[in-house]
Structures are given as structure tokens and as C-alpha cells.
Short mmCIF file of C-alpha atoms and ligand atoms in Angstrom, two decimals:
data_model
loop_
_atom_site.label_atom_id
_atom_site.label_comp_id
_atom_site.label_asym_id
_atom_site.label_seq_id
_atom_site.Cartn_x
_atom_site.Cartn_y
_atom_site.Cartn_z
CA UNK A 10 -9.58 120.02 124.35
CA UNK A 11 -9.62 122.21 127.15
CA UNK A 12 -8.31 125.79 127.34
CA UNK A 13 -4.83 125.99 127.71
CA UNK A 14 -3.87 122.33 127.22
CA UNK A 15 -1.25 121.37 124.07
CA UNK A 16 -2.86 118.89 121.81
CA UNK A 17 -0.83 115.69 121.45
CA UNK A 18 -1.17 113.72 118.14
CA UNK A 19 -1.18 114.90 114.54
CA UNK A 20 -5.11 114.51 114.43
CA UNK A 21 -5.51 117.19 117.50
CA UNK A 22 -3.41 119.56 115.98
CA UNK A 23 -4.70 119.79 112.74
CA UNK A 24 -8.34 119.40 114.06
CA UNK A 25 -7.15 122.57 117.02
CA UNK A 26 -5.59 124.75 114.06
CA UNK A 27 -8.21 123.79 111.49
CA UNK A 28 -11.12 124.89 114.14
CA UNK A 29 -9.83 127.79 114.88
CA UNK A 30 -7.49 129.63 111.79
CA UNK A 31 -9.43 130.90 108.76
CA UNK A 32 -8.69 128.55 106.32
CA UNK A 33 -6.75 130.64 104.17
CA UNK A 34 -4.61 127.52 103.10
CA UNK A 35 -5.25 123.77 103.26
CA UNK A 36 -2.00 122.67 104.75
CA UNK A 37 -0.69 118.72 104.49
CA UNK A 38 -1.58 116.70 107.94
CA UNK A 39 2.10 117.42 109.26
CA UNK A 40 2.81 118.89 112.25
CA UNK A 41 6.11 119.86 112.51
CA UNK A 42 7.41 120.44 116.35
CA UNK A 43 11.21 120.68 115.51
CA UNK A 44 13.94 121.39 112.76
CA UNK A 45 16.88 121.64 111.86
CA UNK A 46 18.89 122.08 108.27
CA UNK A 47 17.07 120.27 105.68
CA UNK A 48 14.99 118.28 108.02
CA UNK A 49 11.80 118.58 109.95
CA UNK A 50 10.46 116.65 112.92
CA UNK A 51 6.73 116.21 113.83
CA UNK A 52 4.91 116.03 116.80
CA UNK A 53 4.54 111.98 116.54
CA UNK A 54 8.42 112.06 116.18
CA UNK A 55 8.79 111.45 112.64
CA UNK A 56 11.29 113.16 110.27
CA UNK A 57 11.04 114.49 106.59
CA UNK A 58 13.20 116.22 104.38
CA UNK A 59 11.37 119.72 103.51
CA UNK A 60 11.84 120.25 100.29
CA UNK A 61 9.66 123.48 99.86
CA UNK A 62 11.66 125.09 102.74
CA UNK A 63 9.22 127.76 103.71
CA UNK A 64 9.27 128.86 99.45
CA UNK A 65 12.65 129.73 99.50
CA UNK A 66 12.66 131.60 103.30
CA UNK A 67 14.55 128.64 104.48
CA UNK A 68 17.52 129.11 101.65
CA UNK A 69 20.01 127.88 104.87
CA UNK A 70 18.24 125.73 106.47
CA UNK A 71 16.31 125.57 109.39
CA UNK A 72 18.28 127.08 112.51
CA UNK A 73 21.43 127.69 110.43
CA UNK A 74 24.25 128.15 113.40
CA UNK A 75 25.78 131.48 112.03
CA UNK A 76 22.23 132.76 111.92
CA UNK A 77 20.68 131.68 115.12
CA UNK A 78 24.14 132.89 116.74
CA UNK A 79 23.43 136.66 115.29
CA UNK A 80 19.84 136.75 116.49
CA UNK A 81 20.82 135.36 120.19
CA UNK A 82 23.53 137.94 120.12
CA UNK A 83 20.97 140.63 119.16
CA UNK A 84 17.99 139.35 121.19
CA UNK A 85 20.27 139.83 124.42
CA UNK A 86 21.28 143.64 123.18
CA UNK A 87 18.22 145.50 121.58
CA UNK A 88 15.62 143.96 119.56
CA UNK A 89 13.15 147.38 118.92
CA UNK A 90 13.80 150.72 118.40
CA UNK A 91 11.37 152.28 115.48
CA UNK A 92 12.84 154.28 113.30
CA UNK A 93 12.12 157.28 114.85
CA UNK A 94 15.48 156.52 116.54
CA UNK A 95 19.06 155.52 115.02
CA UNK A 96 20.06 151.62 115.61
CA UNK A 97 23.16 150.24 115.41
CA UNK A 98 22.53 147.25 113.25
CA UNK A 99 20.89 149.24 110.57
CA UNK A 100 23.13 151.01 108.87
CA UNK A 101 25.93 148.10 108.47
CA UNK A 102 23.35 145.94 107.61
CA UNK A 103 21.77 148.11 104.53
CA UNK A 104 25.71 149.03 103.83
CA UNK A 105 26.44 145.44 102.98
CA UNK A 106 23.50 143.76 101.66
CA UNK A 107 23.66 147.11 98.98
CA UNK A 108 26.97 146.46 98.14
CA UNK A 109 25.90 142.89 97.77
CA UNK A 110 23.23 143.63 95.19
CA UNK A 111 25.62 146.67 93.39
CA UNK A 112 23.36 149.23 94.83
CA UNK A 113 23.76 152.15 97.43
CA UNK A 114 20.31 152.38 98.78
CA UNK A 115 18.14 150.57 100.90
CA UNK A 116 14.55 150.45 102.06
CA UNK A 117 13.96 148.29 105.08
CA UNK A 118 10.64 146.50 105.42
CA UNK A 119 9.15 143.45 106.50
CA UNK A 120 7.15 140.76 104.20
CA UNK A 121 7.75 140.36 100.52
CA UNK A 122 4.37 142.15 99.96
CA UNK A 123 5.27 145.16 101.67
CA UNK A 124 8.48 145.71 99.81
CA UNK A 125 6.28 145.41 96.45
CA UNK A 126 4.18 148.12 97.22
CA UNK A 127 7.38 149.93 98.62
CA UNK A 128 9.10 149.43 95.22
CA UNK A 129 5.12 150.73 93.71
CA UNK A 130 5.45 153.78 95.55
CA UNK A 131 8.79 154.33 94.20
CA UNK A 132 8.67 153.64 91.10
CA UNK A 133 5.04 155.90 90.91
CA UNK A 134 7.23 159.13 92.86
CA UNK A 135 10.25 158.74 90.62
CA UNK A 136 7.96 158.52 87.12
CA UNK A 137 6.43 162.07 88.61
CA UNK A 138 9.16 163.57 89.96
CA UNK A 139 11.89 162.43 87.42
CA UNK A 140 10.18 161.56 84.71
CA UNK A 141 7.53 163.91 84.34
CA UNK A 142 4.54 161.90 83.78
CA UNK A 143 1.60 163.63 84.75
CA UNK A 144 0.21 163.58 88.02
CA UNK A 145 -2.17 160.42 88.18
CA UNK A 146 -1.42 158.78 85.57
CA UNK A 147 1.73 156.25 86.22
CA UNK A 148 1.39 152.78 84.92
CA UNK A 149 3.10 150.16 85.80
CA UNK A 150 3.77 146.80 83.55
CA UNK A 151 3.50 143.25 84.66
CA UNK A 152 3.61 139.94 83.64
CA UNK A 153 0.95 137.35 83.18
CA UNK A 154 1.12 134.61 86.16
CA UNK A 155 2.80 136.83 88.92
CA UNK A 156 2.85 136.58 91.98
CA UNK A 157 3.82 139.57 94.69
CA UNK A 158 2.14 139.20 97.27
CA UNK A 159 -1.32 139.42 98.77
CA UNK A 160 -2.11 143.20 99.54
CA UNK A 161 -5.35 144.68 97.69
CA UNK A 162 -3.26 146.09 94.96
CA UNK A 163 -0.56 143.36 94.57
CA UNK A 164 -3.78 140.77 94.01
CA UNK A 165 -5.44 142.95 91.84
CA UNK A 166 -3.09 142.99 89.31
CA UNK A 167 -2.99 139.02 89.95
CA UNK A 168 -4.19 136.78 86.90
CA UNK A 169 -5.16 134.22 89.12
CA UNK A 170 -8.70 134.53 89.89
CA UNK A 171 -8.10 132.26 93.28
CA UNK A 172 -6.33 135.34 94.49
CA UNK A 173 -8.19 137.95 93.57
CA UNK A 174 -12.30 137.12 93.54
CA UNK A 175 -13.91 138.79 96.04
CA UNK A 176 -11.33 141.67 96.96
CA UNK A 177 -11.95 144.35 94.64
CA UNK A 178 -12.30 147.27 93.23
CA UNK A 179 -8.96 147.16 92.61
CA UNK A 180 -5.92 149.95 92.49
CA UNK A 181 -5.66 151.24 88.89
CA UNK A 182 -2.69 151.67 86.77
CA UNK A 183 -1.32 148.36 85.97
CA UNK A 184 -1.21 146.76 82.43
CA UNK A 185 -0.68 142.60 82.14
CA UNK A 186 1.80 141.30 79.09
CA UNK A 187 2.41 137.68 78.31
CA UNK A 188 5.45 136.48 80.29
CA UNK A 189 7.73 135.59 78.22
CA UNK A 190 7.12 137.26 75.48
CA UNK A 191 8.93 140.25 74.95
CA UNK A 192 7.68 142.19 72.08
CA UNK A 193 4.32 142.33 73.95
CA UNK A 194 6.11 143.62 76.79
CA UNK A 195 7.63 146.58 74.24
CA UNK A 196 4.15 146.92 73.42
CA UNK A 197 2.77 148.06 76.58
CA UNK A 198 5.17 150.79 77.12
CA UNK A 199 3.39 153.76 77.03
CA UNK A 200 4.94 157.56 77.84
CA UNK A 201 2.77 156.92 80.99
CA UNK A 202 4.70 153.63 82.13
CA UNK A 203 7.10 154.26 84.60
CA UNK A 204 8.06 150.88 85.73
CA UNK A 205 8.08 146.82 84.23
CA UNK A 206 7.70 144.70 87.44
CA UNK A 207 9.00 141.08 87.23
CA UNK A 208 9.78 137.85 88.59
CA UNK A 209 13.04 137.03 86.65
CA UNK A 210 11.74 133.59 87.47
CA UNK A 211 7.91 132.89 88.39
CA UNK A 212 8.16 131.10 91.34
CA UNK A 213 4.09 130.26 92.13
CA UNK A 214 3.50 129.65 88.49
CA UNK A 215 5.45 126.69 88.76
CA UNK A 216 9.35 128.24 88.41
CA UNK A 217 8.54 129.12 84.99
CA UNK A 218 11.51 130.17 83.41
CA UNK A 219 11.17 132.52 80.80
CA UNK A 220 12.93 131.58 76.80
CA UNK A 221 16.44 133.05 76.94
CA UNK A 222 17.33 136.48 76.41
CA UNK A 223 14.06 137.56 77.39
CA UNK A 224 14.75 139.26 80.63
CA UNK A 225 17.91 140.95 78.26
CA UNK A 226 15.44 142.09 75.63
CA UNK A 227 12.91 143.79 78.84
CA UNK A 228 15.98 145.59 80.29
CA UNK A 229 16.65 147.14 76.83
CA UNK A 230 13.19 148.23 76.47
CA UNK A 231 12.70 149.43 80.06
CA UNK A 232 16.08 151.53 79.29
CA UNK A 233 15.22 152.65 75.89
CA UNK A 234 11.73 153.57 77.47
CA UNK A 235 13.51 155.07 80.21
CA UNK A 236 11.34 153.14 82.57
CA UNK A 237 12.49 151.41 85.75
CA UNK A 238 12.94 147.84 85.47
CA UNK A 239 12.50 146.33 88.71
CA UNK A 240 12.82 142.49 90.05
CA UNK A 241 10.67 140.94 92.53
CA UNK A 242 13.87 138.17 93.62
CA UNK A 243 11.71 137.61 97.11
CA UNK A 244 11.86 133.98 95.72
CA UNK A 245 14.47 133.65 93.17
CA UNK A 246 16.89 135.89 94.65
CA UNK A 247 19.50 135.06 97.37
CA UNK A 248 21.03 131.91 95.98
CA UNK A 249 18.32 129.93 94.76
CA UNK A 250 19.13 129.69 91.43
CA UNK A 251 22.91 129.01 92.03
CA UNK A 252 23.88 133.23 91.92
CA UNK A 253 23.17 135.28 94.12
CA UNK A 254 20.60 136.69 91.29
CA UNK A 255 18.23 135.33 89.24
CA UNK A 256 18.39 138.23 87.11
CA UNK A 257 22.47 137.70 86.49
CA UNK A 258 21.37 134.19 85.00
CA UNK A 259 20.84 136.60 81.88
CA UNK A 260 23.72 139.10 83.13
CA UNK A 261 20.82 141.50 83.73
CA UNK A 262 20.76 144.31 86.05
CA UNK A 263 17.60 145.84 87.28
CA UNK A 264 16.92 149.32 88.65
CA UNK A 265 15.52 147.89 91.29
CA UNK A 266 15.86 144.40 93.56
CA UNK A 267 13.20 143.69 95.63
CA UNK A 268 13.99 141.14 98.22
CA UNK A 269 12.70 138.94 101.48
CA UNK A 270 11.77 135.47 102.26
CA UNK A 271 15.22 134.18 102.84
CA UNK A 272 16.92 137.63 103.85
CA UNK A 273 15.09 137.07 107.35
CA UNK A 274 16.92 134.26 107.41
CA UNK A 275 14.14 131.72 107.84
CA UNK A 276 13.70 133.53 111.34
CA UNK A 277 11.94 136.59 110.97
CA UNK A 278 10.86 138.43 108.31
CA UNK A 279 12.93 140.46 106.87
CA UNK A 280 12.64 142.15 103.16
CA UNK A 281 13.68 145.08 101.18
CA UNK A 282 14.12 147.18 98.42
CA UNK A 283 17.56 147.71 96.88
CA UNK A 284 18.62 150.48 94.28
CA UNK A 285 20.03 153.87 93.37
CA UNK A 286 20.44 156.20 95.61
CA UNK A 287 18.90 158.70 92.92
CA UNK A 288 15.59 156.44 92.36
CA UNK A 289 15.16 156.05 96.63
CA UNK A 290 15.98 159.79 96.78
CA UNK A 291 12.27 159.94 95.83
CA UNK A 292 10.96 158.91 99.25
CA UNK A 293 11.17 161.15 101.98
CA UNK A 294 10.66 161.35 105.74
CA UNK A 295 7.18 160.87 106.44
CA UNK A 296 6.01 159.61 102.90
CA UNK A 297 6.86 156.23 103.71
CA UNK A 298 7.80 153.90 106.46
CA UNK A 299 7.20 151.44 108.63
CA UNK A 300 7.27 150.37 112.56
CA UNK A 301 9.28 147.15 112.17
CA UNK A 302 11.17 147.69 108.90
CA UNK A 303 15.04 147.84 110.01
CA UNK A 304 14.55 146.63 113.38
CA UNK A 305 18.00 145.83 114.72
CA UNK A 306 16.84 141.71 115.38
CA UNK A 307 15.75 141.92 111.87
CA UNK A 308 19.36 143.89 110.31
CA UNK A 309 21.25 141.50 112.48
CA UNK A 310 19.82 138.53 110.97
CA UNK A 311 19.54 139.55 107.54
CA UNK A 312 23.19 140.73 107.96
CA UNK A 313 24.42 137.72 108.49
CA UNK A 314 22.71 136.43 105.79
CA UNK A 315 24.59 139.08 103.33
CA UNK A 316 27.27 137.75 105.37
CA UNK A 317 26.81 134.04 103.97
CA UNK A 318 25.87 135.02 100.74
CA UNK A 319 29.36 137.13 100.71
CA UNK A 320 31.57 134.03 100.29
CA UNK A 321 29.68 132.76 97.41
CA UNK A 322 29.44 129.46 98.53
CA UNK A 323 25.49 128.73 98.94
CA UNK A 324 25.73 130.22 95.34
CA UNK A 325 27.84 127.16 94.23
CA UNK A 326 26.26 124.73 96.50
CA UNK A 327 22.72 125.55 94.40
CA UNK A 328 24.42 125.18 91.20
CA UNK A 329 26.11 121.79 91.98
CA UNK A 330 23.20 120.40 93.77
CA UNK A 331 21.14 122.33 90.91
CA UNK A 332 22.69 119.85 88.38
CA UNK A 333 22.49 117.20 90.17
CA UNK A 334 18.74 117.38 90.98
CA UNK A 335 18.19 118.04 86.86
CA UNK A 336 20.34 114.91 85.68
CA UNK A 337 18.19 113.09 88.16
CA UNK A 338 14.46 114.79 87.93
CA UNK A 339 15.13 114.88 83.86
CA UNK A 340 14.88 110.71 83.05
CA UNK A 341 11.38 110.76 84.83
CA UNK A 342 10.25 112.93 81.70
CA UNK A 343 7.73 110.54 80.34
CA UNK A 344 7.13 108.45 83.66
CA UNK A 345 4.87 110.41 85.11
CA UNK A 346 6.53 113.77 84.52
CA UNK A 347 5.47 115.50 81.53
CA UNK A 348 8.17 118.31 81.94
CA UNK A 349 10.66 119.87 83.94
CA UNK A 350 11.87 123.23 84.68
CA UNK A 351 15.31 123.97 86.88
CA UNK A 352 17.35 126.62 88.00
CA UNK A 353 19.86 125.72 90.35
CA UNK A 354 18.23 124.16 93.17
CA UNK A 355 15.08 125.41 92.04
CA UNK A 356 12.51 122.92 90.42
CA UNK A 357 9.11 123.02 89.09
CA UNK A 358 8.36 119.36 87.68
CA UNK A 359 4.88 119.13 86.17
CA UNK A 360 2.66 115.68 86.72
CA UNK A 361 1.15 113.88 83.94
CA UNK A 362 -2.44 114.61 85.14
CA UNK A 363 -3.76 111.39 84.08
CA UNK A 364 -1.76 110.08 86.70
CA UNK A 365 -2.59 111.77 89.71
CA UNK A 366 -3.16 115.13 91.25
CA UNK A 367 -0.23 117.60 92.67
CA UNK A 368 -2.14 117.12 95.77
CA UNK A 369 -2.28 113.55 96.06
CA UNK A 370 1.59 113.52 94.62
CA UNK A 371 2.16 115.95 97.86
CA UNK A 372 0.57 113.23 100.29
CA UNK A 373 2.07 110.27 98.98
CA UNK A 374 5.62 111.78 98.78
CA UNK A 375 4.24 113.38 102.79
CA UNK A 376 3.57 109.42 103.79
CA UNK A 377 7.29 108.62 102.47
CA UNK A 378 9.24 111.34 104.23
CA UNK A 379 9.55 114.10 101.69
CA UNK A 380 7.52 117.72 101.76
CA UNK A 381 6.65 120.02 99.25
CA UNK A 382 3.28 121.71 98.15
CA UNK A 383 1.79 121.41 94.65
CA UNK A 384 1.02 124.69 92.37
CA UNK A 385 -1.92 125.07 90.23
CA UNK A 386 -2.57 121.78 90.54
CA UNK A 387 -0.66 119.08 88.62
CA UNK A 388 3.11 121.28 89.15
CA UNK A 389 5.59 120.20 92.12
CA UNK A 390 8.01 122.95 93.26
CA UNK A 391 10.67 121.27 94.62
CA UNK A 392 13.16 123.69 96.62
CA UNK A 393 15.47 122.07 99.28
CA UNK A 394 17.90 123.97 101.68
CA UNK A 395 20.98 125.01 99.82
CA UNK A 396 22.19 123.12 102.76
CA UNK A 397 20.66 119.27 101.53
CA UNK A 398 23.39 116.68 101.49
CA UNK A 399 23.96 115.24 98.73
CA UNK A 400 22.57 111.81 99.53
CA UNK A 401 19.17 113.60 100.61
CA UNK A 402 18.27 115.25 97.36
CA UNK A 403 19.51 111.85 95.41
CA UNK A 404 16.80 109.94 98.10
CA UNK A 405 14.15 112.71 97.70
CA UNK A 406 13.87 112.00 93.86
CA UNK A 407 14.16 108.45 94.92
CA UNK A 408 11.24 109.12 96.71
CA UNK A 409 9.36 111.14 93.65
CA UNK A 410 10.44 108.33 91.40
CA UNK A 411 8.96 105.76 93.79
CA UNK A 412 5.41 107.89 94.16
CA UNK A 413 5.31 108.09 90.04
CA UNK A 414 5.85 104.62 89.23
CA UNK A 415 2.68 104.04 92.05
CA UNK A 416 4.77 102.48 95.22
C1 PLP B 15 6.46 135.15 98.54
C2 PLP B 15 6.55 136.19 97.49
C3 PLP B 15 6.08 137.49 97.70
C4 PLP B 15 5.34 137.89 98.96
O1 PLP B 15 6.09 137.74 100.12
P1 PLP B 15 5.35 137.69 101.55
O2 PLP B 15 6.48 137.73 102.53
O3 PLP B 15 4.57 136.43 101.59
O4 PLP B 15 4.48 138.90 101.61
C5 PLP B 15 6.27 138.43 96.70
N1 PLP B 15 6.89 138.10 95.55
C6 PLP B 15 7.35 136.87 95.31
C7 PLP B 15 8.05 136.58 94.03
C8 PLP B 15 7.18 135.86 96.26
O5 PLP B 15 7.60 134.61 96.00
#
């Protein structure tokens, strides 16, 4: 392949990318050259439904209209600015998507992991400054089987030993509970804690839902603590799980949101923390930042993605599809599926191991026109559009059932 000319076929690409990109992940063989909604084209011209849609980034689809029509408008007015000046897409946009989450504050960044170690910082500042633990000694509790990210001190406090061999030493000051379980998590609390960070939902475990009333029972012990509770809904948040939430599932409200993948809508990235005004009062010029966060092609986009989220609709779109994917995933319990987990449109369906790996599952379903990406192993996450018609999630399973019984 010669400098400077496109490879053609599937086999080019992946040998061009492979030879040439650390191999930080071990992607399928598709090359995808085109999209739109639920499906994906690839460079040989064949289509498949995506059904991981970029882990929840793609909650609208691929090139949703609205959204594409915000960023051209914003790409032809002012797509840069730091924040060392004002923009005129920042404000509204940090107005809205606050008074979408039932907060008044908002920190603008960029990836998922960088609003996790925003929401750190915070959460360390306001246990000084407002709570009074001693300097140095915050702790923050999290769950067994996160995931937050890939930053030093988001892996270190990973339990997955994939993620984290090799990178250490490691930032102190984090203790690990059960998930789930929530008089461990009481447990932990110490008069050093200042925060309980949590997936409401663990997405990369294998949406692992936790036994009901749990999240309740952690936001009564983070407020009879008087410890922040805050929720890392980069995955589970923004309509996934058929509300807006996945904390409201439980009618839980956190002290703190912490948000991205889909916010960008599946165009840039775009993420952020959301909460009181009097726990972001902490932060102050110069003690944080960040030269993209609030860019105005960024607050456009993820504006109009408050915007969509606004009417409710993709909220009850997850929840009908939701049930519909769970009536049909739940009779393959048994044939080939040893469980199944769902929250609205939001699946993890575990493979009888005996039967084949998540992998192989992956390339079959790949060779029949459906894409998704295994999790430790023998789990499928499946997590259309909220966009999929109807008939497309009813022929995805099709296509699951199909792979199971050996087709
Ligand atoms: C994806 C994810 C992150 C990290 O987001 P990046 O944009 O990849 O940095 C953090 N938390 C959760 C729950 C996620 O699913």
C-alpha cells in the first residue's frame, strides 16, 4: 500500500489500521464507510444493524437530522473559542441540559473520563472545604466492576485487572464495596468519605442491574453520611433505560450526574458534570478547566440533544422497544442464554459458555448483519438506537436466536 492511497477491501483496511494503531482493542473485521440511524454500511457495501451504537454515544442514531442540522449551523458560525472568552452557545446550552437533569450548575468537558475526574476533584474540594475533612485525606467509595474511564486514577480504582496491570502506582483514596450490596456500601463510610461514585447501572460489567432499592438504600446512606452521592450516567443516562435517568428507575436523585457519550450526540464528544450550584461553587477560575470543554460546536450539539430529550419521546421509545426486546430476548433463557438483564433498550444477555464464546457469538451474529461487542467474555450488550424500527430489533433477535440454535 503506498503512501497516500485508500485501501479498498475489508482485508486492507483492517490489515492498514491493524499495522499501524496500537492495538488497544481487537475490533470485528467490519469496516464501516457510511451510516445512518440504526444502520451501518461497509466499505464492500454491505449493511448491518449496529446494535452496540458506539456504547450508548449513538442513543439517536447515526447522523440524526436535528443533530447534524445544529452542528452545520454551528460549523458555519464559530466552532472554537476557549474559555478564556464568552461563547454564545454555552450558556443556553448548560441552562437547559441543567434544568434537564434538576440541577443549576454545569461543568463542560469532553470524554466521559474527564468528567469523572472532574466530578473527583469536586467531590475531594467540597469534602475539604464544606465538609471539613482534613486536608489529604478524602476518600471516595466505589463499586466492585466499574467502569469510568481509562485515566491513571479512574483504572486504578478498576477491579478489572485487564485495565489496570501495568499502569500503576495508583492515586490513593478510593475504597471498593460489593455492587449491589448495600450494607457493605454503609460500611465503608468513614468520616473521611466524601463521595459514593456509581454506575446506577454497570454498563461494561454486562448492564448489571443492581437488586431493587439498592441505589434508594446508597442515597440514604450517602445523605445520612452527608457524603455526595454521585452517578456516572455516561452510559445509562440520556434515555437508555427508557427515562431520561437511570437513577429515576429507583426515583433516586444524586448530588451529582455525570454525563457524555450520547450528549455529543454521536458527533463529537461532548460530556459533563451536572449539580448544585453550592457543590460546583467549589471550583474556581484556574483550579480547573479545560481547552475544548464548552466549545460552542460541542454546546450546540449537545443542546440539541437536551433539546430531543426535552419532549420525552426517545424516553418512551426505549421503554416500548425496551419491552419488546425483553418479551423477545427472555424465551431464549435456556437455549443458549443462561440469563438476561434489561433496562429499556438496554440488554446484557449472558451465553451459555458451553456453547460458544461472546466473541465467536459477535462474529457469527457480524456474518448475519447484526453488531455488537461481547463483555468479559461469554456477556452480549445489546444497545440499538432509540431510533431501531420496530421490525429491526424483532429481526436482530431473530438473528441472535438463529446464531444460538447454531445456523
Ligand atoms: C464510556 C464510559 C466512561 C468513559 O467515557 P469515555 O468518553 O470513553 O472517556 C465512563 N463511565 C461510564 C459509565 C462509561 O460507560
Amino acid at each position: 500500500m503506498g503512501t497516500g492511497l485508500l485501501p479498498r477491501s475489508t482485508a486492507d483496511h483492517v490489515g492498514l489500521a491493524d499495522a499501524v494503531t496500537a492495538h488497544t482493542y481487537a475490533p470485528l473485521p467490519v469496516v464501516v464507510a457510511e451510516a445512518e440511524g440504526a444502520w451501518v454500511t461497509d466499505v464492500e457495501g454491505r449493511r448491518y444493524l449496529d446494535c452496540l451504537a458506539g456504547y450508548s454515544a449513538l442513543n439517536f442514531g447515526h447522523r440524526h437530522p436535528t443533530l447534524l442540522a445544529a452542528a452545520r449551523e454551528q460549523l458555519a458560525r464559530v466552532t472554537l473559542t476557549s474559555r478564556a472568552f464568552g461563547n454564545d452557545r454555552l450558556g443556553p446550552f448548560c441552562r437547559d441540559l441543567a434544568a434537564l437533569a434538576g440541577m443549576d450548575a454545569v461543568v463542560p468537558m469532553n470524554t466521559g473520563a474527564e468528567a469523572v475526574e472532574t466530578a473527583i476533584k469536586v467531590a475531594r474540594r467540597w469534602g475539604y472545604r464544606v465538609r471539613g475533612v482534613p486536608d489529604g485525606r478524602a476518600r471516595i467509595v466505589v463499586a466492585e466492576g466499574n467502569f469510568h474511564g481509562r485515566t491513571t486514577t479512574i483504572v486504578g480504582f478498576s477491579t478489572d485487572p485487564v485495565a489496570r496491570d501495568g499502569f500503576g502506582p495508583f492515586t490513593p483514596g478510593f475504597d471498593v464495596v460489593p455492587f449491589g450490596d448495600a450494607a457493605a456500601l454503609r460500611a465503608a463510610l468513614t468520616p473521611d468519605t466524601v463521595a459514593v461514585l456509581i454506575e446506577p447501572v454497570q454498563g461494561e460489567a454486562g448492564v448489571v442491574v443492581p437488586p431493587p432499592g439498592y441505589l434508594a438504600a446508597v442515597r440514604e446512606a450517602c445523605t445520612a453520611a452527608g457524603v455526595l452521592l454521585v452517578a456516572d450516567e455516561i452510559q445509562s443516562g440520556l434515555g437508555r433505560t427508557g427515562t431520561t435517568f437511570a437513577c429515576e428507575l429507583e426515583g433516586v436523585v444524586p448530588d451529582v450526574y455525570v454525563l457524555g457519550k450520547a450528549l455529543g450526540g454521536g458527533i463529537l464528544p461532548v460530556s459533563a458534570v451536572v449539580a448544585r450550584a453550592d457543590v460546583l461553587d467549589v471550583l474556581t477560575p484556574g483550579s480547573h478547566g479545560s481547552t475544548f470543554g464548552g466549545n460552542p460546536l460541542g454546546a450546540a450539539v449537545g443542546h440539541a440533544v437536551v433539546r430531543l430529550l426535552e419532549t420525552g419521546e426517545y424516553q418512551a421509545r426505549a421503554r416500548r422497544l425496551g419491552e419488546r426486546l425483553a418479551a423477545r430476548l427472555q424465551p431464549l433463557v435456556g437455549r443458549g442464554l443462561r440469563a438476561v438483564r434489561t433496562r429499556g433498550l438496554w440488554a446484557g444477555v449472558d451465553l451459555d459458555p458451553a456453547l460458544m464464546s461472546g466473541r465467536a457469538a459477535c462474529e457469527r451474529l457480524a456474518a448475519r448483519g447484526v453488531l455488537t461487542k461481547e463483555t468479559h467474555g461469554a456477556t452480549l450488550r445489546l444497545a440499538p438506537p432509540l431510533v431501531i424500527e420496530d421490525d429491526d430489533l424483532d429481526w436482530a433477535v431473530d438473528q441472535l436466536a438463529a446464531v444460538l440454535a447454531g445456523a
